[in-house]
Amino acid sequence: QIPAAEKYLSEAARALDAHSSDDPSAAGLRGVLYTNLATFAAMQGETPTALELARQAYPLLPRSDPSTEARVLHAMGMAEYYSGHMDAAEQAYARAVSLAKSANNRNLGDDVAACQALALLSSGHAQRGRQLCEQALAESGAGQDRPSMSAVHMAYGEILYAQNDLQAAAEALDAGLELGRKANWPHVLWRGFAILSAVKSCQGDISGAQEALCQFERVAQRYNNPVVNEWLEP
């Protein structure tokens, strides 16, 4: 619900503007504001804006806040990814994963690890991406059912599909989609359904492929994200 969130961020910006510029707490809060705006811009494919906001945010954040620092790098990674700069994206994601782990922010760590794996896949390093997913799954332990693991399962499924391990890909995607449905997360579900449709088609399950494609279209229309909408174009 990015438009609704942006309204709150506008209010936060106005409140910060009313503070004295020498207020020591204002700089850190403005860094958080820019972090959120950078994330939203990256999600919508506005890559130059996302990178500029992330660069503004980074020096404002206290080094005692590794979780927010990881989120800035996550936004940078997304912007680089959607710009086609996979090496830069993978490097930003790798740093974000490390920071998320140090902050014990498992949800963010799961999400960024999945993004890093997909960046590795796109840069021709599918096996490294696969190993990253398998490591994340192994480390999750009893937390495999937390919603954020849906992103890891989905990335794993996409990599397995690229490696033509179709049955394992379908199983990974099904696991990710189940968690994504429970959390009602269209930002994760859309890609999972799209890849599942391709997997089902390769397996000769045409009705299954069509059903997954219909689910993708429904989720994508609800999400209404410019980057995702490009996948809807014929």
XYZ file of N, CA and C in Angstrom:
702
model
N 0.844 -1.193 0.000
C 0.000 0.000 0.000
C 0.884 1.251 0.000
N 1.676 1.352 -1.067
C 2.676 2.422 -1.127
C 2.057 3.821 -1.110
N 0.981 4.111 -1.873
C 0.428 5.463 -1.817
C -0.005 5.876 -0.407
N -0.607 4.948 0.335
C -1.016 5.268 1.707
C 0.199 5.519 2.584
N 1.229 4.689 2.409
C 2.448 4.860 3.207
C 3.122 6.193 2.901
N 3.111 6.583 1.630
C 3.762 7.841 1.252
C 3.083 9.046 1.890
N 1.785 8.950 2.146
C 1.095 10.052 2.838
C 1.656 10.239 4.238
N 1.898 9.127 4.935
C 2.474 9.222 6.280
C 3.901 9.760 6.226
N 4.643 9.352 5.205
C 6.009 9.851 5.082
C 6.019 11.353 4.793
N 5.031 11.834 4.054
C 4.938 13.280 3.806
C 4.701 14.036 5.106
N 3.851 13.478 5.958
C 3.619 14.094 7.273
C 4.900 14.073 8.098
N 5.632 12.963 8.038
C 6.887 12.866 8.780
C 7.893 13.896 8.279
N 7.949 14.081 6.965
C 8.875 15.063 6.397
C 8.538 16.466 6.878
N 7.250 16.784 6.911
C 6.850 18.122 7.384
C 7.218 18.311 8.848
N 7.033 17.259 9.639
C 7.384 17.354 11.059
C 8.893 17.551 11.236
N 9.681 16.844 10.430
C 11.131 16.994 10.519
C 11.577 18.386 10.075
N 10.917 18.899 9.056
C 11.269 20.240 8.581
C 11.011 21.309 9.641
N 10.086 20.999 10.561
C 9.761 21.963 11.619
C 10.786 21.937 12.741
N 11.655 20.914 12.763
C 12.672 20.806 13.804
C 13.868 21.670 13.469
N 14.567 22.037 14.492
C 15.823 22.760 14.306
C 16.828 21.854 13.599
N 17.608 22.429 12.688
C 18.565 21.637 11.919
C 19.678 21.062 12.784
N 19.877 21.648 13.988
C 20.942 21.119 14.850
C 20.421 20.111 15.867
N 19.167 19.709 15.729
C 18.598 18.671 16.597
C 19.278 17.346 16.242
N 20.021 16.738 17.181
C 20.787 15.522 16.841
C 19.910 14.345 16.426
N 18.655 14.325 16.884
C 17.796 13.200 16.514
C 17.226 13.346 15.108
N 17.224 14.577 14.586
C 16.574 14.818 13.295
C 17.315 14.147 12.150
N 18.647 14.153 12.198
C 19.420 13.582 11.092
C 19.127 12.095 10.934
N 19.139 11.365 12.037
C 18.860 9.935 11.963
C 17.460 9.651 11.458
N 16.489 10.434 11.921
C 15.106 10.244 11.464
C 14.965 10.569 9.986
N 15.688 11.598 9.543
C 15.632 11.921 8.118
C 16.273 10.798 7.291
N 17.294 10.178 7.857
C 17.893 9.029 7.183
C 16.895 7.894 7.019
N 16.086 7.651 8.058
C 15.040 6.622 7.974
C 13.996 7.014 6.927
N 13.628 8.297 6.905
C 12.666 8.788 5.915
C 13.173 8.537 4.497
N 14.428 8.914 4.238
C 14.993 8.717 2.905
C 15.110 7.223 2.571
N 15.377 6.411 3.593
C 15.454 4.965 3.374
C 14.121 4.425 2.871
N 13.039 4.825 3.523
C 11.712 4.367 3.107
C 11.365 4.867 1.705
N 11.661 6.135 1.441
C 11.359 6.692 0.123
C 12.190 6.001 -0.960
N 13.443 5.688 -0.632
C 14.293 4.983 -1.592
C 13.740 3.591 -1.886
N 13.258 2.919 -0.852
C 12.684 1.581 -1.030
C 11.463 1.637 -1.932
N 10.575 2.597 -1.681
C 9.368 2.722 -2.504
C 9.725 3.028 -3.954
N 10.686 3.946 -4.147
C 11.085 4.299 -5.509
C 11.674 3.095 -6.236
N 12.498 2.310 -5.537
C 13.095 1.122 -6.151
C 12.031 0.106 -6.519
N 11.055 -0.096 -5.637
C 9.981 -1.059 -5.907
C 9.179 -0.668 -7.140
N 9.097 0.630 -7.424
C 8.305 1.110 -8.554
C 9.145 1.322 -9.810
N 10.415 0.911 -9.744
C 11.270 1.015 -10.917
C 11.845 2.390 -11.160
N 11.717 3.286 -10.194
C 12.263 4.642 -10.342
C 13.712 4.624 -9.846
N 14.564 3.995 -10.651
C 15.898 3.677 -10.162
C 16.796 4.881 -9.885
N 16.852 5.906 -10.738
C 17.717 7.050 -10.404
C 17.299 7.726 -9.096
N 15.983 7.869 -8.911
C 15.475 8.472 -7.674
C 15.828 7.614 -6.477
N 15.666 6.307 -6.617
C 15.973 5.393 -5.513
C 17.436 5.479 -5.110
N 18.315 5.481 -6.092
C 19.745 5.540 -5.787
C 20.123 6.856 -5.130
N 19.549 7.956 -5.612
C 19.856 9.260 -5.023
C 19.365 9.345 -3.586
N 18.158 8.865 -3.313
C 17.619 8.885 -1.951
C 18.434 7.985 -1.026
N 18.836 6.826 -1.536
C 19.642 5.922 -0.721
C 20.986 6.546 -0.378
N 21.576 7.231 -1.347
C 22.861 7.899 -1.093
C 22.716 9.040 -0.097
N 21.571 9.705 -0.120
C 21.310 10.752 0.876
C 21.096 10.146 2.262
N 20.446 8.993 2.290
C 20.115 8.369 3.577
C 21.344 7.832 4.285
N 22.240 7.225 3.510
C 23.322 6.437 4.105
C 24.159 7.202 5.125
N 24.659 8.407 4.813
C 25.513 9.094 5.797
C 24.761 9.614 7.016
N 23.441 9.645 6.941
C 22.652 10.175 8.056
C 22.361 9.121 9.114
N 22.511 7.850 8.756
C 22.141 6.776 9.676
C 23.275 6.490 10.647
N 22.954 6.324 11.940
C 24.003 5.950 12.898
C 24.478 4.535 12.622
N 25.774 4.298 12.752
C 26.319 2.960 12.514
C 25.830 1.963 13.557
N 25.177 2.473 14.602
C 24.595 1.597 15.621
C 23.247 1.030 15.185
N 22.824 1.351 13.951
C 21.530 0.896 13.447
C 21.747 0.037 12.192
N 22.310 -1.166 12.348
C 22.603 -1.982 11.165
C 21.359 -2.414 10.398
N 20.214 -2.483 11.071
C 18.996 -2.917 10.390
C 18.581 -1.898 9.327
N 18.561 -0.611 9.695
C 18.188 0.412 8.728
C 19.258 0.551 7.654
N 20.520 0.411 8.047
C 21.601 0.437 7.061
C 21.405 -0.680 6.033
N 20.979 -1.849 6.505
C 20.700 -2.965 5.592
C 19.560 -2.626 4.650
N 18.560 -1.919 5.147
C 17.423 -1.543 4.307
C 17.833 -0.562 3.216
N 18.778 0.348 3.534
C 19.288 1.262 2.506
C 19.971 0.466 1.405
N 20.795 -0.493 1.800
C 21.500 -1.315 0.822
C 20.527 -2.188 0.025
N 19.456 -2.620 0.683
C 18.406 -3.373 -0.016
C 17.812 -2.516 -1.125
N 17.505 -1.257 -0.811
C 16.956 -0.340 -1.821
C 17.955 -0.113 -2.952
N 19.233 0.070 -2.594
C 20.265 0.228 -3.624
C 20.324 -1.002 -4.520
N 20.270 -2.178 -3.891
C 20.313 -3.415 -4.654
C 19.148 -3.536 -5.621
N 17.947 -3.206 -5.152
C 16.778 -3.256 -6.030
C 16.937 -2.322 -7.217
N 17.414 -1.100 -6.943
C 17.582 -0.119 -8.014
C 18.597 -0.616 -9.040
N 19.701 -1.163 -8.561
C 20.717 -1.686 -9.478
C 20.182 -2.891 -10.255
N 19.415 -3.741 -9.581
C 18.850 -4.929 -10.219
C 17.930 -4.537 -11.369
N 17.009 -3.618 -11.097
C 16.067 -3.218 -12.137
C 16.722 -2.367 -13.219
N 17.946 -1.882 -12.957
C 18.713 -1.182 -13.985
C 19.554 -2.142 -14.817
N 19.562 -3.421 -14.427
C 20.344 -4.408 -15.147
C 21.788 -4.513 -14.705
N 22.114 -3.871 -13.582
C 23.487 -3.905 -13.061
C 23.576 -5.010 -11.999
N 23.700 -6.241 -12.443
C 23.563 -7.373 -11.534
C 24.722 -7.501 -10.554
N 25.931 -7.203 -11.001
C 27.073 -7.312 -10.092
C 26.947 -6.307 -8.951
N 26.580 -5.065 -9.291
C 26.404 -4.043 -8.259
C 25.256 -4.406 -7.331
N 24.180 -4.958 -7.893
C 23.036 -5.381 -7.077
C 23.446 -6.484 -6.113
N 24.166 -7.475 -6.623
C 24.573 -8.604 -5.778
C 25.470 -8.139 -4.639
N 26.363 -7.197 -4.916
C 27.256 -6.687 -3.875
C 26.482 -5.938 -2.794
N 25.505 -5.123 -3.210
C 24.689 -4.393 -2.230
C 23.875 -5.361 -1.387
N 23.288 -6.362 -2.035
C 22.502 -7.354 -1.304
C 23.371 -8.139 -0.323
N 24.576 -8.507 -0.740
C 25.451 -9.280 0.141
C 25.776 -8.496 1.409
N 26.062 -7.219 1.270
C 26.327 -6.381 2.445
C 25.081 -6.259 3.312
N 23.915 -6.153 2.668
C 22.664 -6.042 3.418
C 22.377 -7.314 4.205
N 22.648 -8.481 3.614
C 22.437 -9.746 4.318
C 23.293 -9.794 5.573
N 24.557 -9.408 5.443
C 25.468 -9.426 6.588
C 24.979 -8.504 7.705
N 24.530 -7.304 7.331
C 24.047 -6.348 8.334
C 22.746 -6.826 8.980
N 21.849 -7.394 8.175
C 20.590 -7.900 8.729
C 20.847 -9.004 9.738
N 21.832 -9.854 9.449
C 22.180 -10.923 10.387
C 22.741 -10.333 11.684
N 23.579 -9.310 11.565
C 24.161 -8.708 12.772
C 23.093 -8.018 13.610
N 22.025 -7.557 12.953
C 20.913 -6.919 13.664
C 19.881 -7.930 14.134
N 20.081 -9.206 13.794
C 19.125 -10.281 14.106
C 17.748 -9.986 13.515
N 17.757 -9.313 12.352
C 16.516 -9.011 11.646
C 16.295 -10.122 10.621
N 15.641 -11.183 11.054
C 15.515 -12.370 10.213
C 14.619 -12.123 9.003
N 13.564 -11.351 9.179
C 12.661 -11.100 8.055
C 13.392 -10.378 6.929
N 14.121 -9.337 7.285
C 14.872 -8.603 6.270
C 15.966 -9.484 5.685
N 16.653 -10.249 6.531
C 17.712 -11.129 6.049
C 17.210 -12.135 5.038
N 16.023 -12.713 5.291
C 15.433 -13.663 4.347
C 15.162 -12.995 3.000
N 14.529 -11.837 3.064
C 14.133 -11.132 1.850
C 15.351 -10.776 1.008
N 16.388 -10.233 1.654
C 17.567 -9.786 0.912
C 18.374 -10.978 0.397
N 18.424 -12.063 1.150
C 19.113 -13.264 0.665
C 18.457 -13.775 -0.610
N 17.132 -13.732 -0.661
C 16.418 -14.147 -1.867
C 16.758 -13.227 -3.036
N 16.810 -11.928 -2.766
C 17.163 -10.970 -3.818
C 18.585 -11.209 -4.318
N 19.492 -11.478 -3.396
C 20.878 -11.746 -3.780
C 20.959 -12.990 -4.659
N 20.207 -14.018 -4.295
C 20.213 -15.256 -5.086
C 19.721 -14.998 -6.504
N 18.670 -14.173 -6.663
C 18.145 -13.873 -7.994
C 19.124 -13.026 -8.798
N 19.851 -12.125 -8.117
C 20.868 -11.338 -8.810
C 21.989 -12.249 -9.311
N 22.354 -13.231 -8.505
C 23.369 -14.197 -8.927
C 22.874 -15.010 -10.126
N 21.611 -15.406 -10.081
C 21.030 -16.134 -11.209
C 21.107 -15.295 -12.482
N 20.746 -14.029 -12.386
C 20.701 -13.158 -13.557
C 22.089 -12.825 -14.092
N 23.101 -12.954 -13.256
C 24.469 -12.670 -13.708
C 25.217 -13.940 -14.120
N 24.479 -15.059 -14.236
C 25.084 -16.290 -14.717
C 25.719 -17.158 -13.652
N 25.354 -16.916 -12.397
C 25.934 -17.692 -11.296
C 24.818 -18.441 -10.557
N 24.092 -19.246 -11.308
C 22.934 -19.940 -10.741
C 23.318 -20.849 -9.584
N 24.437 -21.545 -9.712
C 24.811 -22.486 -8.662
C 25.123 -21.767 -7.357
N 25.777 -20.618 -7.428
C 26.027 -19.833 -6.218
C 24.709 -19.353 -5.610
N 23.767 -18.967 -6.456
C 22.457 -18.556 -5.954
C 21.730 -19.702 -5.293
N 21.841 -20.882 -5.894
C 21.215 -22.074 -5.314
C 21.804 -22.371 -3.942
N 23.130 -22.310 -3.841
C 23.789 -22.567 -2.563
C 23.371 -21.560 -1.503
N 23.188 -20.310 -1.917
C 22.753 -19.277 -0.975
C 21.355 -19.586 -0.436
N 20.456 -20.008 -1.318
C 19.108 -20.375 -0.882
C 19.142 -21.579 0.049
N 19.914 -22.575 -0.309
C 19.998 -23.784 0.521
C 20.584 -23.464 1.890
N 21.542 -22.536 1.927
C 22.101 -22.117 3.211
C 21.042 -21.402 4.048
N 20.279 -20.503 3.410
C 19.231 -19.773 4.131
C 18.168 -20.725 4.660
N 17.798 -21.713 3.868
C 16.804 -22.700 4.307
C 17.342 -23.523 5.471
N 18.604 -23.908 5.396
C 19.198 -24.705 6.472
C 19.309 -23.904 7.760
N 19.646 -22.624 7.644
C 19.827 -21.785 8.823
C 18.507 -21.377 9.461
N 17.413 -21.464 8.703
C 16.125 -21.008 9.240
C 15.620 -21.916 10.349
N 16.001 -23.196 10.326
C 15.603 -24.121 11.383
C 14.098 -24.153 11.582
N 13.700 -23.908 12.823
C 12.270 -23.921 13.151
C 11.538 -22.728 12.563
N 12.281 -21.761 12.002
C 11.650 -20.568 11.441
C 11.291 -20.698 9.980
N 11.299 -21.926 9.453
C 10.997 -22.084 8.027
C 9.584 -21.659 7.679
N 8.709 -21.578 8.661
C 7.328 -21.191 8.395
C 7.086 -19.697 8.551
N 8.123 -18.914 8.859
C 7.894 -17.472 8.945
C 7.642 -16.929 7.535
N 6.764 -15.933 7.412
C 6.356 -15.475 6.083
C 7.516 -15.063 5.186
N 8.549 -14.460 5.756
C 9.649 -13.972 4.931
C 10.394 -15.084 4.210
N 10.264 -16.323 4.706
C 10.907 -17.435 4.025
C 10.248 -17.719 2.679
N 9.067 -17.162 2.454
C 8.421 -17.353 1.154
C 9.312 -16.835 0.035
N 10.009 -15.722 0.276
C 10.886 -15.153 -0.752
C 12.039 -16.090 -1.059
N 12.574 -16.746 -0.041
C 13.688 -17.675 -0.240
C 13.221 -18.891 -1.040
N 12.087 -19.461 -0.653
C 11.548 -20.602 -1.398
C 11.311 -20.222 -2.862
N 10.786 -19.010 -3.078
C 10.462 -18.582 -4.430
C 11.729 -18.423 -5.267
N 12.749 -17.788 -4.686
C 14.016 -17.634 -5.410
C 14.634 -18.997 -5.705
N 14.558 -19.887 -4.726
C 15.091 -21.245 -4.896
C 14.372 -21.944 -6.049
N 13.051 -21.816 -6.072
C 12.274 -22.428 -7.144
C 12.646 -21.875 -8.512
N 12.872 -20.574 -8.596
C 13.227 -19.965 -9.876
C 14.596 -20.464 -10.356
N 15.530 -20.607 -9.430
C 16.862 -21.104 -9.790
C 16.779 -22.559 -10.224
N 16.012 -23.363 -9.504
C 15.851 -24.771 -9.879
C 15.207 -24.896 -11.257
N 14.260 -24.018 -11.552
C 13.645 -23.997 -12.886
C 14.698 -23.686 -13.947
N 15.552 -22.693 -13.673
C 16.605 -22.341 -14.626
C 17.575 -23.493 -14.847
N 17.729 -24.334 -13.826
C 18.619 -25.492 -13.937
C 17.883 -26.738 -14.436
N 16.625 -26.553 -14.828
C 15.799 -27.629 -15.400
C 15.501 -28.744 -14.404
N 15.508 -28.424 -13.123
C 15.106 -29.382 -12.086
C 13.643 -29.072 -11.771
N 12.765 -29.502 -12.658
C 11.394 -28.991 -12.668
C 10.575 -29.435 -11.463
N 10.676 -30.699 -11.068
C 9.880 -31.166 -9.946
C 10.293 -30.466 -8.658
N 11.598 -30.344 -8.430
C 12.072 -29.642 -7.238
C 11.681 -28.171 -7.290
N 11.690 -27.581 -8.488
C 11.278 -26.182 -8.635
C 9.816 -26.006 -8.250
N 8.962 -26.913 -8.732
C 7.531 -26.829 -8.418
C 7.295 -26.954 -6.919
N 8.021 -27.845 -6.270
C 7.866 -28.040 -4.822
C 8.311 -26.798 -4.057
N 9.422 -26.198 -4.466
C 9.901 -24.987 -3.793
C 8.927 -23.835 -3.987
N 8.423 -23.693 -5.208
C 7.466 -22.619 -5.487
C 6.168 -22.818 -4.713
N 5.691 -24.045 -4.639
C 4.469 -24.321 -3.876
C 4.653 -23.947 -2.402
N 5.827 -24.272 -1.843
C 6.098 -23.924 -0.445
C 6.117 -22.417 -0.257
N 6.750 -21.710 -1.194
C 6.801 -20.255 -1.097
C 5.438 -19.606 -1.266
N 4.664 -20.130 -2.198
C 3.336 -19.562 -2.441
C 2.406 -19.791 -1.251
N 2.530 -20.937 -0.604
C 1.700 -21.198 0.581
C 1.978 -20.168 1.673
N 3.266 -19.894 1.927
C 3.612 -18.895 2.941
C 3.195 -17.500 2.492
N 3.376 -17.209 1.209
C 2.998 -15.898 0.696
C 1.508 -15.642 0.779
N 0.719 -16.692 0.540
C -0.737 -16.553 0.661
C -1.147 -16.272 2.106
N -0.528 -16.975 3.047
C -0.857 -16.772 4.462
C -0.580 -15.339 4.885
N 0.511 -14.777 4.368
C 0.874 -13.399 4.714
C 0.142 -12.378 3.850
N -0.485 -12.852 2.746
C -1.168 -11.966 1.800
C -0.188 -10.937 1.242
N 0.914 -11.429 0.712
C 1.994 -10.578 0.216
C 2.057 -10.603 -1.311
N 1.367 -9.677 -1.974
C 1.404 -9.669 -3.442
C 2.798 -9.399 -3.997
N 3.644 -8.666 -3.231
C 4.979 -8.354 -3.743
C 5.859 -9.587 -3.858
N 5.476 -10.677 -3.200
C 6.188 -11.954 -3.318
C 5.432 -12.906 -4.245
N 4.109 -12.894 -4.142
C 3.298 -13.871 -4.863
C 3.364 -13.715 -6.380
N 3.429 -12.487 -6.867
C 3.317 -12.292 -8.315
C 4.394 -13.056 -9.075
N 5.626 -12.970 -8.602
C 6.723 -13.618 -9.330
C 6.650 -15.136 -9.183
N 6.234 -15.592 -8.009
C 6.107 -17.022 -7.793
C 5.117 -17.659 -8.748
N 3.954 -17.000 -8.916
C 2.954 -17.540 -9.836
C 3.462 -17.501 -11.278
N 4.176 -16.447 -11.641
C 4.688 -16.336 -13.009
C 5.663 -17.468 -13.318
N 6.579 -17.743 -12.396
C 7.555 -18.811 -12.621
C 6.881 -20.179 -12.558
N 5.926 -20.338 -11.641
C 5.217 -21.618 -11.553
C 4.498 -21.926 -12.857
N 3.938 -20.903 -13.493
C 3.273 -21.119 -14.778
C 4.252 -21.670 -15.807
N 5.480 -21.132 -15.819
C 6.490 -21.618 -16.757
C 6.889 -23.061 -16.438
N 7.022 -23.362 -15.143
C 7.374 -24.726 -14.731
C 6.299 -25.711 -15.166
N 5.035 -25.378 -14.897
C 3.932 -26.277 -15.256
C 3.882 -26.499 -16.766
N 4.143 -25.445 -17.520
C 4.140 -25.565 -18.973
C 5.219 -26.533 -19.441
N 6.408 -26.422 -18.857
C 7.512 -27.326 -19.222
C 7.207 -28.773 -18.840
N 6.410 -28.949 -17.799
C 6.038 -30.297 -17.370
C 4.877 -30.866 -18.191
N 4.338 -30.063 -19.099
C 3.217 -30.508 -19.912
C 1.871 -30.358 -19.235
N 1.839 -29.680 -18.084
C 0.588 -29.474 -17.344
C 0.002 -28.127 -17.782
N -0.685 -28.144 -18.909
C -1.163 -26.896 -19.499
C -2.232 -26.233 -18.635
N -3.143 -27.046 -18.067
C -4.186 -26.462 -17.216
C -3.571 -25.853 -15.961
N -2.555 -26.532 -15.400
C -1.868 -25.984 -14.233
C -1.144 -24.697 -14.568
N -0.537 -24.639 -15.765
C 0.161 -23.430 -16.205
C -0.815 -22.272 -16.370
N -1.986 -22.567 -16.953
C -2.990 -21.516 -17.152
C -3.533 -21.003 -15.819
N -3.750 -21.906 -14.870
C -4.246 -21.505 -13.554
C -3.224 -20.615 -12.849
N -1.954 -21.003 -12.909
C -0.910 -20.196 -12.277
C -0.813 -18.827 -12.946
N -0.971 -18.794 -14.259
C -0.913 -17.526 -14.987
C -2.078 -16.627 -14.604
N -3.259 -17.221 -14.448
C -4.424 -16.437 -14.007
C -4.197 -15.870 -12.609
N -3.619 -16.679 -11.723
C -3.311 -16.209 -10.372
C -2.303 -15.060 -10.424
N -1.291 -15.201 -11.284
C -0.306 -14.131 -11.457
C -0.985 -12.832 -11.881
N -1.861 -12.920 -12.871
C -2.525 -11.718 -13.369
C -3.371 -11.060 -12.295
N -4.075 -11.872 -11.500
C -4.908 -11.314 -10.434
C -4.051 -10.599 -9.389
N -2.962 -11.252 -8.977
C -2.090 -10.647 -7.964
C -1.414 -9.398 -8.509
N -0.947 -9.463 -9.755
C -0.253 -8.322 -10.354
C -1.172 -7.120 -10.477
N -2.417 -7.353 -10.865
C -3.365 -6.247 -10.985
C -3.663 -5.627 -9.619
N -3.726 -6.474 -8.586
C -3.965 -5.956 -7.233
C -2.756 -5.179 -6.718
N -1.570 -5.686 -7.044
C -0.336 -5.035 -6.602
C -0.153 -3.700 -7.312
N -0.451 -3.673 -8.636
C -0.392 -2.444 -9.438
C 0.952 -1.729 -9.285
N 2.008 -2.490 -9.520
C 3.362 -1.954 -9.454
C 3.886 -1.785 -10.881
N 4.464 -0.621 -11.221
C 4.917 -0.403 -12.603
C 5.880 -1.461 -13.120
N 6.796 -1.921 -12.274
C 7.748 -2.944 -12.703
C 7.017 -4.248 -13.020
N 6.087 -4.617 -12.148
C 5.340 -5.867 -12.344
C 4.390 -5.752 -13.528
N 3.829 -4.574 -13.724
C 2.876 -4.388 -14.821
C 3.507 -4.653 -16.187
N 4.830 -4.485 -16.281
C 5.496 -4.778 -17.544
C 5.378 -6.258 -17.896
N 5.300 -7.110 -16.854
C 5.153 -8.553 -17.092
C 3.759 -8.871 -17.658
N 2.798 -7.968 -17.441
C 1.441 -8.196 -17.923
C 1.279 -7.852 -19.403
N 2.237 -7.097 -19.953
C 2.109 -6.669 -21.339
C 2.256 -7.873 -22.272
N 1.418 -7.953 -23.308
C 1.469 -9.088 -24.237
C 2.758 -9.087 -25.057
